[in-house]
Amino acid sequence: MRAKSCTKGRALRRHGSGFTLLELLVVMVIIGLLAGYVGPKYFSQIGKSQIKTARAQLDALDKALDQYRLDTGHYPGLEQGLTALAAKPANEPKWDGPYLKKSVPVDPWGNAYVYKIPGEHGEFDLLSLGKDGQVGGTGEAADITNW
């Protein structure tokens, strides 16, 4: 009886239950091809969501600035900037904020929003310079504005 169990054990060791190097290489190539196909599509979605986030934040800032104007009769000046939406300016008696639930956000790429008063396209201009942080650009690097 022992002889049979020994021969079975030897047979299992000869035909091992592991993977060969060729099988592992084939699996790695398939994973690489899938990653090459799915990766760019995934990262383009991240860029689109950052653009949507910037637009939503610009809209929230725009509404907060309008509320500030309703309370005070004017938009914050350049020296006050967007911080006047979160903290009361020293020389503003009619301020009834804060007009934002949190502090003034930065855009999804970590840059401050640009606030210009008087604006070239309206009473004030609000914009994010996009992924590249430079004026102009296309795609994810394009400026995102309130006009």
C-alpha positions as a printed NumPy array, in Angstrom:
array([[  0.   ,   0.   ,   0.   ],
       [  2.782,   2.404,   0.771],
       [  4.313,   1.85 ,  -2.603],
       [  1.2  ,   3.1  ,  -4.38 ],
       [  0.998,   6.277,  -2.341],
       [  4.651,   7.041,  -3.065],
       [  4.211,   6.668,  -6.8  ],
       [  1.158,   8.939,  -6.738],
       [  3.161,  11.575,  -4.854],
       [  5.978,  11.382,  -7.407],
       [  3.511,  11.7  , -10.252],
       [  2.027,  14.85 ,  -8.717],
       [  5.449,  16.381,  -8.287],
       [  6.372,  15.662, -11.895],
       [  3.172,  17.235, -13.277],
       [  3.075,  20.08 , -10.661],
       [ -0.002,  22.195, -10.165],
       [  1.84 ,  25.554, -10.708],
       [  1.923,  27.784, -13.806],
       [  4.655,  27.68 , -16.417],
       [  6.644,  30.755, -17.341],
       [  4.923,  30.86 , -20.727],
       [  1.467,  30.876, -19.141],
       [  2.465,  33.714, -16.81 ],
       [  3.865,  35.744, -19.719],
       [  0.644,  35.294, -21.729],
       [ -1.445,  36.491, -18.775],
       [  0.847,  39.499, -18.256],
       [  0.572,  40.451, -21.953],
       [ -3.243,  40.251, -21.781],
       [ -3.306,  42.423, -18.65 ],
       [ -0.985,  44.915, -20.334],
       [ -3.218,  45.115, -23.412],
       [ -6.31 ,  45.663, -21.263],
       [ -4.562,  48.37 , -19.244],
       [ -3.433,  50.072, -22.446],
       [ -7.008,  50.143, -23.7  ],
       [ -8.851,  51.022, -20.479],
       [ -6.27 ,  53.4  , -18.931],
       [ -6.624,  56.329, -21.362],
       [-10.426,  56.128, -21.23 ],
       [-10.316,  56.191, -17.428],
       [ -7.98 ,  59.182, -17.25 ],
       [-10.029,  61.166, -19.777],
       [-13.019,  60.745, -17.454],
       [-10.997,  62.232, -14.587],
       [-10.253,  65.31 , -16.705],
       [-13.928,  65.727, -17.588],
       [-14.965,  65.48 , -13.948],
       [-12.42 ,  68.152, -12.971],
       [-13.877,  70.491, -15.592],
       [-17.409,  69.832, -14.288],
       [-16.227,  70.485, -10.726],
       [-14.666,  73.806, -11.75 ],
       [-17.897,  74.857, -13.477],
       [-19.941,  73.961, -10.398],
       [-17.586,  75.904,  -8.114],
       [-17.695,  78.933, -10.429],
       [-21.484,  78.791, -10.335],
       [-21.479,  78.65 ,  -6.52 ],
       [-19.047,  81.602,  -6.327],
       [-21.161,  83.545,  -8.824],
       [-24.283,  83.042,  -6.686],
       [-22.409,  83.95 ,  -3.494],
       [-21.177,  87.165,  -5.129],
       [-24.751,  88.024,  -6.151],
       [-25.93 ,  87.466,  -2.573],
       [-23.078,  89.674,  -1.306],
       [-24.229,  92.399,  -3.704],
       [-27.855,  92.114,  -2.558],
       [-26.761,  92.65 ,   1.048],
       [-24.13 ,  95.339,   0.568],
       [-25.198,  97.072,  -2.637],
       [-21.959,  96.274,  -4.493],
       [-19.586,  93.447,  -5.33 ],
       [-16.364,  93.059,  -3.339],
       [-13.49 ,  95.165,  -4.624],
       [-10.222,  93.736,  -5.918],
       [ -8.491,  94.399,  -2.598],
       [-11.139,  92.336,  -0.787],
       [-11.406,  89.706,  -3.493],
       [-13.273,  86.459,  -2.998],
       [-12.225,  86.243,   0.661],
       [-14.986,  88.795,   1.379],
       [-17.437,  85.94 ,   0.792],
       [-16.123,  83.96 ,   3.758],
       [-14.865,  86.634,   6.166],
       [-16.31 ,  90.067,   6.918],
       [-14.309,  92.935,   5.459],
       [-13.366,  95.585,   8.016],
       [-15.168,  98.425,   6.215],
       [-18.42 ,  96.65 ,   5.283],
       [-21.244,  97.327,   7.81 ],
       [-24.01 ,  95.672,   5.724],
       [-22.142,  92.362,   5.325],
       [-24.446,  89.493,   6.334],
       [-22.312,  86.453,   5.53 ],
       [-20.561,  84.207,   5.346],
       [-21.822,  83.586,   1.842],
       [-19.965,  80.289,   1.476],
       [-20.284,  77.271,   3.776],
       [-16.508,  76.811,   3.725],
       [-13.554,  78.971,   2.772],
       [-13.061,  80.038,  -0.845],
       [-12.104,  76.888,  -2.771],
       [ -9.222,  76.495,  -5.172],
       [ -9.934,  75.026,  -8.578],
       [ -9.585,  71.251,  -9.105],
       [ -5.974,  71.74 , -10.234],
       [ -4.977,  73.593,  -7.059],
       [ -4.969,  77.145,  -8.484],
       [ -6.87 ,  80.12 ,  -7.111],
       [ -9.88 ,  81.35 ,  -9.06 ],
       [ -9.312,  84.668, -10.835],
       [-11.717,  87.467,  -9.841],
       [-11.751,  90.68 , -11.89 ],
       [-13.888,  93.709, -11.138],
       [-14.899,  95.516, -13.251],
       [-15.091,  92.611, -15.652],
       [-14.566,  92.616, -19.387],
       [-17.617,  90.387, -19.958],
       [-19.947,  91.569, -17.185],
       [-19.889,  93.431, -13.896],
       [-17.249,  90.958, -12.731],
       [-15.338,  88.099, -14.307],
       [-14.61 ,  84.794, -12.601],
       [-12.384,  82.187, -14.163],
       [-10.224,  79.145, -13.662],
       [ -7.129,  78.968, -15.827],
       [ -7.565,  75.22 , -16.332],
       [ -5.081,  72.421, -15.909],
       [ -2.068,  74.369, -17.219],
       [ -2.675,  77.457, -15.038],
       [ -2.105,  79.72 , -18.072],
       [ -4.486,  82.035, -19.937],
       [ -6.048,  80.35 , -22.966],
       [ -5.508,  76.748, -23.954],
       [ -7.607,  73.917, -25.308],
       [ -9.145,  70.771, -23.867],
       [ -8.352,  70.35 , -20.164],
       [ -6.013,  73.348, -20.355],
       [ -8.804,  75.678, -21.532],
       [-10.001,  78.487, -19.287],
       [-13.336,  77.923, -17.535],
       [-15.333,  81.117, -17.081],
       [-18.609,  82.506, -15.73 ],
       [-19.578,  84.174, -19.017]])
